[in-house]
Amino acid sequence: MAGHTDNEVMIKAPLDLVWDMTNDLENWPQLFSEYASVEVLQRAGDTTTFRLTMHPDGDGKVWSWVSERETARDVRTVWARRVEPGPFAYMNIHWEYEEEPEGTRMRWTQDFEMRPDAPVDDPTMTEHINRNSRIQMDLIRDKIEQRARETVGA
């Protein structure tokens, strides 16, 4: 069995601003509430390998892993995968951006499978990712829309 999530948010801001802010990896700790730090390990063209470290969870455990992310601005798409999958057998992430009259629609899909020895199963992780994606997307939307208002007022 495998897990799949599909979440999206409409951001009332231009595509360029949404793209730039959500793909500025070094700024992710200020954009996402869950990340404590990002360490870029390697850049090669449009591909970046980086380490993400989360804030401690409710039990005080700090989760960290290495991911690889490839951006394709011309097709408004990002592909990512965990290089160090941790409790996942695999984790593949796909971000899409669509410019619309009212702003930019950002969509995240994630396909994964938990390892047999993982602390949770696929359905539990699917529920967790869906719940957390909505929280993070709303937070990101609010921060980008605030930046868009500041830019227009400048």
PDB file of C-alpha atoms in Angstrom, residues 4 15 19 21-22 42 54 59-60 70-71 75 93-94 106 115 119 128 139-140 144:
ATOM      1  CA  HIS A   4      -0.980   9.926  -1.745  1.00  0.00           C
ATOM      2  CA  LEU A  15       3.121  34.035  -9.963  1.00  0.00           C
ATOM      3  CA  TRP A  19       7.497  31.195  -7.163  1.00  0.00           C
ATOM      4  CA  MET A  21       9.261  33.054  -2.136  1.00  0.00           C
ATOM      5  CA  THR A  22       8.352  29.353  -2.126  1.00  0.00           C
ATOM      6  CA  GLN A  42      24.868  21.154  -3.357  1.00  0.00           C
ATOM      7  CA  MET A  54      12.325  20.376  11.874  1.00  0.00           C
ATOM      8  CA  ASP A  59       8.053  14.119  22.246  1.00  0.00           C
ATOM      9  CA  GLY A  60      11.123  16.325  21.817  1.00  0.00           C
ATOM     10  CA  GLU A  70      14.518  20.225  -9.142  1.00  0.00           C
ATOM     11  CA  THR A  71      12.784  23.407 -10.298  1.00  0.00           C
ATOM     12  CA  VAL A  75       6.631  24.773 -16.781  1.00  0.00           C
ATOM     13  CA  ILE A  93       6.782  15.527  -3.966  1.00  0.00           C
ATOM     14  CA  HIS A  94       5.409  17.526  -6.879  1.00  0.00           C
ATOM     15  CA  MET A 106      -0.176  26.366  -5.743  1.00  0.00           C
ATOM     16  CA  ARG A 115       8.674   1.438   5.861  1.00  0.00           C
ATOM     17  CA  PRO A 119       6.238   4.522  13.755  1.00  0.00           C
ATOM     18  CA  HIS A 128      -0.923  13.847   9.033  1.00  0.00           C
ATOM     19  CA  LEU A 139       0.557  30.226   6.557  1.00  0.00           C
ATOM     20  CA  ILE A 140       2.541  30.559   3.312  1.00  0.00           C
ATOM     21  CA  ILE A 144       3.065  35.944   0.491  1.00  0.00           C
TER      22      ILE A 144
END
